[in-house]
Short mmCIF file of C-alpha atoms in Angstrom, two decimals:
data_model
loop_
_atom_site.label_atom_id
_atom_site.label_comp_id
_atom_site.label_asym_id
_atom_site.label_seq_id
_atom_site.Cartn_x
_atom_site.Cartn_y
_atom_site.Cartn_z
CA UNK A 222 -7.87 -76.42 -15.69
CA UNK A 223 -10.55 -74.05 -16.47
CA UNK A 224 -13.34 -74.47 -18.88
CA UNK A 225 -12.73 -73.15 -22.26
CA UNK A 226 -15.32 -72.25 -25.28
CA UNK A 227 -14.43 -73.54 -28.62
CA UNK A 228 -15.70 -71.50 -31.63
CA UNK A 229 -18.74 -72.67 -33.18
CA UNK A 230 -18.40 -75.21 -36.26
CA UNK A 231 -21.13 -73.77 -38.61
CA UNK A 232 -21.60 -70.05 -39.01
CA UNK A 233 -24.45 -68.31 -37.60
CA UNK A 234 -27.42 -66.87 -38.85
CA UNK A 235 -27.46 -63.42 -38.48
CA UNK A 236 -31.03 -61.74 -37.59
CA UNK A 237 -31.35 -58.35 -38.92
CA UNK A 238 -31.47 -55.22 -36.14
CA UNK A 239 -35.56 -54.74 -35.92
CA UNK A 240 -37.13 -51.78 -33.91
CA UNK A 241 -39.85 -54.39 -32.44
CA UNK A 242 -37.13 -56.89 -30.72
CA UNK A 243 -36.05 -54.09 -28.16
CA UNK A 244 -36.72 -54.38 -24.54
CA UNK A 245 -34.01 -55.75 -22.63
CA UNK A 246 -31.76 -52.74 -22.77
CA UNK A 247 -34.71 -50.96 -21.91
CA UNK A 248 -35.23 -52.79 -18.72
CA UNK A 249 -31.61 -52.58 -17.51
CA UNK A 250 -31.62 -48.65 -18.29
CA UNK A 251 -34.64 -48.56 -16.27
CA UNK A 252 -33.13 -50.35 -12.97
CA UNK A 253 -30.12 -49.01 -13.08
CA UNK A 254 -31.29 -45.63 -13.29
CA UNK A 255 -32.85 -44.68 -9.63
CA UNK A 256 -33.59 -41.67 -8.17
CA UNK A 257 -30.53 -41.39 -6.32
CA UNK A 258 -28.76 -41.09 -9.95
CA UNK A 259 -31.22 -38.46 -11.09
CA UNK A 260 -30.12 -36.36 -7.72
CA UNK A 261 -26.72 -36.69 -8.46
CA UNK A 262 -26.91 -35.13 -11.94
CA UNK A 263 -29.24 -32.32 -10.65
CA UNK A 264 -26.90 -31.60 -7.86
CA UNK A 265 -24.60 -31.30 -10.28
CA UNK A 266 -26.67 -28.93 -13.00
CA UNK A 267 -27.17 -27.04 -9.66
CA UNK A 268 -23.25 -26.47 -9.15
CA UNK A 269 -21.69 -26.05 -12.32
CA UNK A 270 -24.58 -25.70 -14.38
CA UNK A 271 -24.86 -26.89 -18.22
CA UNK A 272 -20.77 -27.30 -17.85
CA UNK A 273 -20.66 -31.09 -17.59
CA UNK A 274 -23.07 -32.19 -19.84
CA UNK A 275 -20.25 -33.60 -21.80
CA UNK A 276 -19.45 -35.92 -19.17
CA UNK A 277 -22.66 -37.12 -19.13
CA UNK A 278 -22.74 -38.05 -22.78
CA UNK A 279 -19.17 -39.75 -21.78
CA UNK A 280 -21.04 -41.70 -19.25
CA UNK A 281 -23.39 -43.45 -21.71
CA UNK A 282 -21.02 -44.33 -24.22
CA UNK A 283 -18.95 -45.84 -21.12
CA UNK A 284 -22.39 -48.18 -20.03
CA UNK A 285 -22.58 -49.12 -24.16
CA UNK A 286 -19.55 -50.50 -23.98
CA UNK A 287 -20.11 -52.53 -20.88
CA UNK A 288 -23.68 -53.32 -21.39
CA UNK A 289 -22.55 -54.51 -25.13
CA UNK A 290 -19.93 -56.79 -23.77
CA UNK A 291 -22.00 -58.39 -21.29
CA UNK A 292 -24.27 -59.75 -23.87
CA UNK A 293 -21.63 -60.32 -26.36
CA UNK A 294 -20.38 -62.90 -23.63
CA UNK A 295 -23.63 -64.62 -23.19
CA UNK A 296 -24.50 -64.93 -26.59
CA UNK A 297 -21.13 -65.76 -28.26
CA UNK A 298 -20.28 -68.16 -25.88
CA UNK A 299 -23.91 -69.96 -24.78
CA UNK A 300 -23.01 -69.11 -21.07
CA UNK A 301 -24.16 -66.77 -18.54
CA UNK A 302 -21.37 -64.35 -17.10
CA UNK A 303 -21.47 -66.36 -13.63
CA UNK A 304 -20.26 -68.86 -15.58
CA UNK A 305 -17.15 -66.94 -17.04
CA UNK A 306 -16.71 -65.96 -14.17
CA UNK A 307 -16.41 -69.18 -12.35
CA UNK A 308 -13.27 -69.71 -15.29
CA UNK A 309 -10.85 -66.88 -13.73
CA UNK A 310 -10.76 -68.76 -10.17
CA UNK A 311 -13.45 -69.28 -6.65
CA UNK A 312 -12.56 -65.88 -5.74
CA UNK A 313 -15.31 -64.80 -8.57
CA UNK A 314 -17.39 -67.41 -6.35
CA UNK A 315 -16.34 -65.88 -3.08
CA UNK A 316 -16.67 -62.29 -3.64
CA UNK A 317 -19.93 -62.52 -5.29
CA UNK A 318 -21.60 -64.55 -2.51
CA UNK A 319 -20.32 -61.96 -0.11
CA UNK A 320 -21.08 -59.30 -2.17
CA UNK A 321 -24.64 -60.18 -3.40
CA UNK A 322 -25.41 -60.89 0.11
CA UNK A 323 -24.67 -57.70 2.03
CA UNK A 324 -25.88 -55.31 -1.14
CA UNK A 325 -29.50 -56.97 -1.26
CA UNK A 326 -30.03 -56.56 2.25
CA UNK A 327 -29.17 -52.53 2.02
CA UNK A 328 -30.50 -52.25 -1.73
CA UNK A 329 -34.24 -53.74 -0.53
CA UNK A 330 -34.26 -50.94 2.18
CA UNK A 331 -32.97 -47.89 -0.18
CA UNK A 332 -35.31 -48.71 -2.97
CA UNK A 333 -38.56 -49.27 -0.85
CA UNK A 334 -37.77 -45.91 0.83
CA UNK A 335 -36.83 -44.49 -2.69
CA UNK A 336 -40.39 -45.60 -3.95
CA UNK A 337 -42.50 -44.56 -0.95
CA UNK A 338 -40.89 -41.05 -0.34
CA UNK A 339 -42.67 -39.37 -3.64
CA UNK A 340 -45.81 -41.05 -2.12
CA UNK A 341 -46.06 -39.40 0.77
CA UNK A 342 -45.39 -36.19 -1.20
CA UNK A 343 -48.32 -37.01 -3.38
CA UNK A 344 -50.50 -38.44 -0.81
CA UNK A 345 -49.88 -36.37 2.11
CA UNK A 346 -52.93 -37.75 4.52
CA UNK A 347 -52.00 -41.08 3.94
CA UNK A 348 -49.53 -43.54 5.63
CA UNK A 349 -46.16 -43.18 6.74
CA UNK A 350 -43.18 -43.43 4.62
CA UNK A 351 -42.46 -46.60 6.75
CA UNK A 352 -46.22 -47.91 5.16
CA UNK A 353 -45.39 -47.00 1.93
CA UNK A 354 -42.23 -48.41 1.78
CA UNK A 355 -43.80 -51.63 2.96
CA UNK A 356 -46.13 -51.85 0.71
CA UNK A 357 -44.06 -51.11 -2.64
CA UNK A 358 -41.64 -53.78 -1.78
CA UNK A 359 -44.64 -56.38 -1.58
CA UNK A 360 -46.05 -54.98 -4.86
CA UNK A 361 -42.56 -55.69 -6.46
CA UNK A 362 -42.17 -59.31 -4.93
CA UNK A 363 -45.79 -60.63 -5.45
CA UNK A 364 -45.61 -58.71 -9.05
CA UNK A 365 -42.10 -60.71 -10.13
CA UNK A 366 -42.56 -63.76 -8.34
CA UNK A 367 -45.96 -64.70 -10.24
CA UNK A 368 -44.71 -63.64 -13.41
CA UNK A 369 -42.09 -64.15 -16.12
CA UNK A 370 -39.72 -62.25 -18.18
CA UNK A 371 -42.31 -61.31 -20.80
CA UNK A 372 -45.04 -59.56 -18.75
CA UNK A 373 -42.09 -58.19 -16.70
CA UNK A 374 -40.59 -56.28 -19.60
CA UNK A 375 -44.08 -55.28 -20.99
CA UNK A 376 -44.66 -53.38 -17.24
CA UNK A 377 -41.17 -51.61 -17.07
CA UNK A 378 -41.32 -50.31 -20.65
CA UNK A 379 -44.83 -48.64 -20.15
CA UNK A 380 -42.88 -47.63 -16.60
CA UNK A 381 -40.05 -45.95 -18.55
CA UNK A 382 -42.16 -44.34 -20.75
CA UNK A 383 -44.06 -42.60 -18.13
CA UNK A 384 -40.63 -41.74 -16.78
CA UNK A 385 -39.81 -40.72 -20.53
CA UNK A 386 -42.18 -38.43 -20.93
CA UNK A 387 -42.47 -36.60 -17.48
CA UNK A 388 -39.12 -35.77 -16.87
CA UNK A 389 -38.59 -34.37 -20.60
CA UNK A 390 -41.78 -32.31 -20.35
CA UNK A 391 -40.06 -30.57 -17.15
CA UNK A 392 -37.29 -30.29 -18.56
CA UNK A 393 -38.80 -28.35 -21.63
CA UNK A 394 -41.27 -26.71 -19.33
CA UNK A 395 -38.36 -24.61 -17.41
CA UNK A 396 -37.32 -23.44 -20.63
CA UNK A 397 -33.68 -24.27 -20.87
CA UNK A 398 -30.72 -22.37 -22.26
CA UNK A 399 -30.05 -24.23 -25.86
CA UNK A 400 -26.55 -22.04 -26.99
CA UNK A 401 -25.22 -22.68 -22.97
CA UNK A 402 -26.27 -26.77 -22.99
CA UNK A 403 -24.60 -26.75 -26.52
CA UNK A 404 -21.43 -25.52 -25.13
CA UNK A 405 -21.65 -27.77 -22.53
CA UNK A 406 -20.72 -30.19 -24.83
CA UNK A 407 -16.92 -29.17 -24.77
CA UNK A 408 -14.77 -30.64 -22.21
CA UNK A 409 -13.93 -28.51 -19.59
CA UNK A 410 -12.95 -28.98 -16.00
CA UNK A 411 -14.23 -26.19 -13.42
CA UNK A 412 -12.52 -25.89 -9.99
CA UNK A 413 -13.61 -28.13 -7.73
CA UNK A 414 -15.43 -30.56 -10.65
CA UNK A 415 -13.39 -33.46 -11.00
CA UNK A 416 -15.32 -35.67 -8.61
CA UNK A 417 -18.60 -34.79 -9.89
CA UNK A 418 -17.49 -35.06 -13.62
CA UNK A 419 -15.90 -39.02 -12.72
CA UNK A 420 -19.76 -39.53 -10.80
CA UNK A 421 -21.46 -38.29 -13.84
CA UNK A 422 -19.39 -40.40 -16.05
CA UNK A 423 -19.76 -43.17 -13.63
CA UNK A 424 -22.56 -43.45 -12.10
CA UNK A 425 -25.44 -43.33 -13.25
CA UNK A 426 -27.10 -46.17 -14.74
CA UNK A 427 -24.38 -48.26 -13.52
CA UNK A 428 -24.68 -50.97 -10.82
CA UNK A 429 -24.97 -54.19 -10.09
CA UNK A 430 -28.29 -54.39 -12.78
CA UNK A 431 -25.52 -54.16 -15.44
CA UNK A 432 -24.19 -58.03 -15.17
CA UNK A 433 -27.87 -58.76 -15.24
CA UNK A 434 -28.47 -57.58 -18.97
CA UNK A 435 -26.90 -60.64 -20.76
CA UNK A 436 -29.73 -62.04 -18.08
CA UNK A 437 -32.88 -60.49 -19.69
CA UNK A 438 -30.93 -61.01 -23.08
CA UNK A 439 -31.20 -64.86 -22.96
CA UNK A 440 -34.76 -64.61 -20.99
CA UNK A 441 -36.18 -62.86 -24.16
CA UNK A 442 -34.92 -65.68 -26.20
CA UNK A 443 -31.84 -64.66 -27.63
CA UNK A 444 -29.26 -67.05 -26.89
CA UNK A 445 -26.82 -67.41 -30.05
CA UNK A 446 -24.54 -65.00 -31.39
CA UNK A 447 -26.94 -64.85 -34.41
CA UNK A 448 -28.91 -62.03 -32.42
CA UNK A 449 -25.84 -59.99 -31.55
CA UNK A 450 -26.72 -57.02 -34.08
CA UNK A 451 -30.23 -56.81 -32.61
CA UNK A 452 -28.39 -56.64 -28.98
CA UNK A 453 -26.26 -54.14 -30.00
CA UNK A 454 -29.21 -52.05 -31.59
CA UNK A 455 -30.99 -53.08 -28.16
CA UNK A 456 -28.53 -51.64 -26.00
CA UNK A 457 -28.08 -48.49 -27.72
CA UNK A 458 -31.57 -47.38 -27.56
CA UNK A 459 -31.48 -47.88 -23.65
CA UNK A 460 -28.30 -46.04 -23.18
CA UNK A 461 -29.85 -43.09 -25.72
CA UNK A 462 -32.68 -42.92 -23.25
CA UNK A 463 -30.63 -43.10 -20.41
CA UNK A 464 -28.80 -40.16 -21.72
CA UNK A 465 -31.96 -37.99 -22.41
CA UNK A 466 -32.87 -38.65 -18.84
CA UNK A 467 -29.57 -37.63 -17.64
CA UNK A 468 -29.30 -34.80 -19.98
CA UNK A 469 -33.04 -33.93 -18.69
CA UNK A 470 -32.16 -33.35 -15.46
CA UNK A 471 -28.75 -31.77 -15.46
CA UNK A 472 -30.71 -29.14 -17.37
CA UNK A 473 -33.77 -29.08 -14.31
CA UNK A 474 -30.72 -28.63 -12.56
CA UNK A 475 -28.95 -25.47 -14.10
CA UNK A 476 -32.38 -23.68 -14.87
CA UNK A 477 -33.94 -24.25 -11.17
CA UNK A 478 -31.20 -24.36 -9.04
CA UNK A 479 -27.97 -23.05 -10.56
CA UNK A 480 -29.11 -19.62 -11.98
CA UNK A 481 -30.99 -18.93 -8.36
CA UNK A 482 -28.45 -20.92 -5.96
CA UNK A 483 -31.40 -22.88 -4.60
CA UNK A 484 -30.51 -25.70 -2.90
CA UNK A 485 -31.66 -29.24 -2.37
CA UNK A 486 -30.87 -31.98 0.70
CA UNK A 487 -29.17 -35.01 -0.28
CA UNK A 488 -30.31 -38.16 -0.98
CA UNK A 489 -33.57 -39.19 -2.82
CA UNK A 490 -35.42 -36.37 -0.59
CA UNK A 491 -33.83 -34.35 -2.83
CA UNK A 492 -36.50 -34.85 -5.38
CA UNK A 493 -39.46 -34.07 -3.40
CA UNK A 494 -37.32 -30.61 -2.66
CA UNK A 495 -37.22 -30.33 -6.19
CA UNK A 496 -41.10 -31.01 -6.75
CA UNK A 497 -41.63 -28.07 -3.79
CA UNK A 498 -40.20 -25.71 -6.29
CA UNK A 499 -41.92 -26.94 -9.08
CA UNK A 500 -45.34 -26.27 -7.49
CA UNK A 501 -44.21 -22.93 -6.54
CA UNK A 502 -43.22 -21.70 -9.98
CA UNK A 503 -45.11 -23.74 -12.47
CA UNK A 504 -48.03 -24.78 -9.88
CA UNK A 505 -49.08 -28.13 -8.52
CA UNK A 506 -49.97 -29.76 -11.59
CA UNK A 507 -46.60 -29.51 -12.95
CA UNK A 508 -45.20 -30.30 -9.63
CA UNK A 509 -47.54 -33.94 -9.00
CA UNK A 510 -46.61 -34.77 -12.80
CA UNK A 511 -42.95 -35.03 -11.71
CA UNK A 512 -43.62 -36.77 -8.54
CA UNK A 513 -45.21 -39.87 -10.68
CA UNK A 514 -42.27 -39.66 -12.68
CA UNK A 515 -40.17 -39.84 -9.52
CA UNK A 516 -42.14 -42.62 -8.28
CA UNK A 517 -41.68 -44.61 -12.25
CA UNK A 518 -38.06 -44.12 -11.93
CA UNK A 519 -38.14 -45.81 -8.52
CA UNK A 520 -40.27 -48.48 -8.98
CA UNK A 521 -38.42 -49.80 -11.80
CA UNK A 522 -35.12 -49.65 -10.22
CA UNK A 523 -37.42 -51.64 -7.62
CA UNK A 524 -39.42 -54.69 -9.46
CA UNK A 525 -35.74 -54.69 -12.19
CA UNK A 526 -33.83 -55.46 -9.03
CA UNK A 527 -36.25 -58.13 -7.81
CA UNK A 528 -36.09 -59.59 -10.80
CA UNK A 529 -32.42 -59.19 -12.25
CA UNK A 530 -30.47 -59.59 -9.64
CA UNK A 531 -32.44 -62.41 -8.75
CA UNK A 532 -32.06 -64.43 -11.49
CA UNK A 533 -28.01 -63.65 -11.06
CA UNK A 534 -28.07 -65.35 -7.96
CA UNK A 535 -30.20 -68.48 -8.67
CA UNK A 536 -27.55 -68.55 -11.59
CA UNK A 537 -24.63 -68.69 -8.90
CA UNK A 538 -26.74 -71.23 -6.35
CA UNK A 539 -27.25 -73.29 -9.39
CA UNK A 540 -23.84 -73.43 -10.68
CA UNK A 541 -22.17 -73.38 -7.49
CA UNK A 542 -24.79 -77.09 -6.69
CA UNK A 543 -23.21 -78.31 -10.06
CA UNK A 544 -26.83 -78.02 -11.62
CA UNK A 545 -25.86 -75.69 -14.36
CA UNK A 546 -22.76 -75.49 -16.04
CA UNK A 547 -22.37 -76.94 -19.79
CA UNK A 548 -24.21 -75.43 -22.53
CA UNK A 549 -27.27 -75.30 -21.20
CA UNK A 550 -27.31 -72.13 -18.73
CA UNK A 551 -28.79 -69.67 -21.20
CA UNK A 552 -31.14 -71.75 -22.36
CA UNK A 553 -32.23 -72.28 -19.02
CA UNK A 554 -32.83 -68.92 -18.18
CA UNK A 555 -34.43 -68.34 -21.62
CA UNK A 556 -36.76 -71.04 -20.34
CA UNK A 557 -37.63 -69.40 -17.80
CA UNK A 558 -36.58 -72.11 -15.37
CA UNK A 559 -34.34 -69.84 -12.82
CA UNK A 560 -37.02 -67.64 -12.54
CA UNK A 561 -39.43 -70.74 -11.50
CA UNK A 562 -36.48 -71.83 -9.01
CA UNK A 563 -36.39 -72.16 -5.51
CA UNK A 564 -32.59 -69.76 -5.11
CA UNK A 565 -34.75 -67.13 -7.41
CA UNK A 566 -37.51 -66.76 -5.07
CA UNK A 567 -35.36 -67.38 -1.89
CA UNK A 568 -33.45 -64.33 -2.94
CA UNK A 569 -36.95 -62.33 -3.81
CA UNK A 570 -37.93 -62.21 -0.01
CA UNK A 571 -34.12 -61.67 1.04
CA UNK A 572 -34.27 -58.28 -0.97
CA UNK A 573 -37.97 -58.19 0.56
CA UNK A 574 -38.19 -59.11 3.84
CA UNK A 575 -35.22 -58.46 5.95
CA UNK A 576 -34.60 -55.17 5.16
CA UNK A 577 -37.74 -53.96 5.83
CA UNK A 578 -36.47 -53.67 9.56
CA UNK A 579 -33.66 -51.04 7.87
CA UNK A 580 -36.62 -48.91 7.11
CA UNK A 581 -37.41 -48.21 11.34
CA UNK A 582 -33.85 -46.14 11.33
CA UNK A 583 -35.28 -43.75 8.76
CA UNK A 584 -31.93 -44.61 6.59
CA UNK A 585 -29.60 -43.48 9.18
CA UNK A 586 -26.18 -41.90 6.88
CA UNK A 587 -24.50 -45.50 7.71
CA UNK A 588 -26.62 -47.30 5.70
CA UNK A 589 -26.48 -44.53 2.55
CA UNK A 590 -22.63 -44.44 2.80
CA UNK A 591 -22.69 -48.40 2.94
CA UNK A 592 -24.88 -48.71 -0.14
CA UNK A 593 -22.43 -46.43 -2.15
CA UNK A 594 -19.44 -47.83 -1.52
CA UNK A 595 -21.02 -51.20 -1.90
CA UNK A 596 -21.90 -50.09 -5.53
CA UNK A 597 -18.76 -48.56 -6.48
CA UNK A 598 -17.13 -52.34 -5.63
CA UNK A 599 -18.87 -53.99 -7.98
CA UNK A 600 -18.11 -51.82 -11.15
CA UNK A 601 -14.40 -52.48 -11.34
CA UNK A 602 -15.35 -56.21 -10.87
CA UNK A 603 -17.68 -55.80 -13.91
CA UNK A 604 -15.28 -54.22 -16.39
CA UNK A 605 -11.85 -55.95 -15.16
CA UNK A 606 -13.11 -59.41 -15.40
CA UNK A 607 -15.15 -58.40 -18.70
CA UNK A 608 -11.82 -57.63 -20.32
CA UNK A 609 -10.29 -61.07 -18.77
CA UNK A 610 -13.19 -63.05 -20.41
CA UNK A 611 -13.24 -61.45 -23.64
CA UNK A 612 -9.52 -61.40 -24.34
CA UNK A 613 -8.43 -64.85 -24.09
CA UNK A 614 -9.97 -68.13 -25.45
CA UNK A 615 -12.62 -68.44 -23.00
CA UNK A 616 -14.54 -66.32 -25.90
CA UNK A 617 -14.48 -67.69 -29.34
CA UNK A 618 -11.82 -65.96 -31.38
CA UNK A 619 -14.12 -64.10 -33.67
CA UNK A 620 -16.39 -62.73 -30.91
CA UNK A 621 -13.44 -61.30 -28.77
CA UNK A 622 -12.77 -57.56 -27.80
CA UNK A 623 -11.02 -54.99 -30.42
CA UNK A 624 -9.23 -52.19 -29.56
CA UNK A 625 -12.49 -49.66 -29.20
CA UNK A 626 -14.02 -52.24 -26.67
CA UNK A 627 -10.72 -53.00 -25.18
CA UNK A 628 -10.14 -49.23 -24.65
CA UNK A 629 -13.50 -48.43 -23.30
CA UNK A 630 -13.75 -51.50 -20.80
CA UNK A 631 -9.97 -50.27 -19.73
CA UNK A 632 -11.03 -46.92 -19.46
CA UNK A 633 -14.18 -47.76 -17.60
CA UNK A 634 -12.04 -50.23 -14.80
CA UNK A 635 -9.74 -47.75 -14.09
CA UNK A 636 -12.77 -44.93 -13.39
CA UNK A 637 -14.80 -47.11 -11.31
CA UNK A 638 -11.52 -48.13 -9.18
CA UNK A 639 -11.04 -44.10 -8.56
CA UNK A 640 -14.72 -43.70 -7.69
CA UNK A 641 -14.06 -46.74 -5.34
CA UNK A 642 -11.50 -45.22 -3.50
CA UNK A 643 -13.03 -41.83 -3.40
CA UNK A 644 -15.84 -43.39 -1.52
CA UNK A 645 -13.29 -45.39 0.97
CA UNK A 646 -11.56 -42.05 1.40
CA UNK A 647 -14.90 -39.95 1.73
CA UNK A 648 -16.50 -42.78 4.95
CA UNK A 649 -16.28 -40.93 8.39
CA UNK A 650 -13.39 -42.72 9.30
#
């Protein structure tokens, strides 16, 4: 019989929500938030111009809502969400290990190339992409393996404030249309939208990185359901900044590209197109300034990967040895102990190592589609068994869904399963 929760016997302290105790939400905006998300919402500013800002805003209530009930689980219950899921069945187990597996060995390739491609387009005489790629993914695994959650978080929020402020000053620098991006606000569908509104609503900022926010919750210490309101204040502020990037470069998008019908390539190349036309228009100054934004925004998809993710599967090696388990997981990782263990830095040179031999095929279009479609498997995974866990008594009564969570999580599963078969249906079959 599975392992069930029982509420707690006293009640808890509540902390009040205080400005100073952010930084987790901030780290999983960060990761999940990479360059190839930014393309995607620029590609789309390009087509339909301000239009689908509205789905954009959809989009980050959509992450709330899934980002607030992963750390609802983790602190209302004392468990990590490897845990939980270990309650529905091994098939959690199963598809996990297979999952985890195949995605960190095409992830570690796609976000070393992703960091080393606005490189090269600031450092033109220096090394090859190849180099560079190289050499960001051993900045990222010597820079999480000798140190811990706290200097981690420190690093990515000075990261995403470069990122912050660079892509807003662009996107006030190409002077954008405030009555058009204001009417972009209403829902509307143009032809030939639908896909890109369900990406913009669905994609960005949402990956695997998501399960690992109840993660970076516990490793900054919060590990009762006493610090639920500062989560929930947490989480917020990342999502708001997520949106401002988002909203940042749909506009970028409609002012550069839409109004002229300039075009980009795909892919994170894409951006460096994008910092070509910067140069030309507002000169190089402008044009370098978003390249080191380009290069923040990859990098911390980069070292937030190494890390999250990480600790996610030393969480699964762990429990799956019988070594976790009980009450004691969160507290564990709030320790820092599964980021000192040997399945946490086994993992770090998995994502490291091996894929650096992806990066000699120049990320042929196999590996892109493969890292897609890998991505848009995991989503319905997050939000289907999210609902499971926080609907029955696996949760303690009090901490369980309502009907705005319930509605959002089921809204949420059902887009990321139609984004998962549009990216079956879309593979050169």
């Amino acid at each position: 019989m599975a392992d069930r929760t029982e509420p707690a016997s006293a009640p808890p302290v509540m902390r009040k929500a205080k400005w100073r105790h952010v930084g987790p939400g901030i780290v999983v905006a960060a990761t999940g938030v990479g360059a190839g998300d930014l393309v995607a919402t620029l590609l789309a500013g390009s087509k339909f111009g301000y239009t689908l800002l509205w789905a954009a805003v959809i989009g980050c209530v959509v992450k709330i809502a899934l980002a607030e009930a992963v750390g609802r689980w983790h602190l209302a219950t004392g468990r990590t969400l490897f845990e939980g899921w270990r309650t529905l069945g091994v098939w959690t187990s199963v598809y996990f290990a297979i999952y985890v597996v195949i995605w960190g060995f095409v992830y570690g390739a796609t976000a070393m190339s992703s960091s080393a491609l606005p490189l090269v387009a600031l450092f033109p005489d220096g090394p090859e992409l190849k180099v560079w790629g190289i050499l960001t993914g051993l900045v990222g695994l010597v820079f999480v393996w000798f140190n811990r959650y706290a200097v981690f978080e420190k690093v990515m929020t000075v990261l995403v404030g470069v990122m912050f402020v660079v892509v807003v000053y662009v996107a006030i620098r190409v002077s954008p249309n405030i009555g058009d991006a204001f009417a972009g606000l209403w829902p509307t569908l143009p032809d030939d939208s639908l896909l890109y509104t369900l990406g913009l609503i669905g994609g960005v900022g949402g990956t695997i990185t998501m399960a690992a926010y109840g993660y970076w919750v516990n490793a900054k210490g919060w590990t009762d359901i006493g610090w639920l309101k500062v989560m929930r204040l947490d989480n917020r502020v990342a999502y708001l900044t997520t949106g401002i990037f988002v909203v940042a470069m749909l506009l970028l998008g409609a002012e550069l590209l839409h109004a002229t019908q300039l075009t980009l390539e795909s892919g994170d190349k894409g951006l460096v197109d994008l910092g070509d036309i910067l140069e030309e228009r507002y000169g190089a100054g402008t044009a370098k300034l978003f390249l080191v934004g380009f290069f923040a925004t990859s990098f911390t998809s980069l070292i937030g990967v190494w890390h999250g993710v990480s600790l996610l599967f030393a969480d699964f090696v762990e429990n799956v040895r019988g070594a976790g388990g009980g009450d004691g997981s969160a507290r564990e990782v709030a320790a820092g102990s599964r980021e000192r263990s040997l399945p946490f830095r086994a993992y770090l040179l998995w994502l490291t190592f091996p894929p650096m031999t992806l990066l000699w095929l120049d990320q042929p279009f196999a590996i892109v589609i493969t890292y897609g479609v890998l991505g848009a498997f995991f989503m319905p995974f997050l939000a289907l068994t999210l609902l499971w866990l926080l609907n029955t008594d696996r949760t303690p009564r009090q901490w369980r869904n309502g009907l705005l969570s319930n509605a959002l999580l089921t809204v949420s599963g059902m887009l990321f399963i139609v984004l998962c078969v549009q990216q079956i249906r879309d593979l050169p079959w």
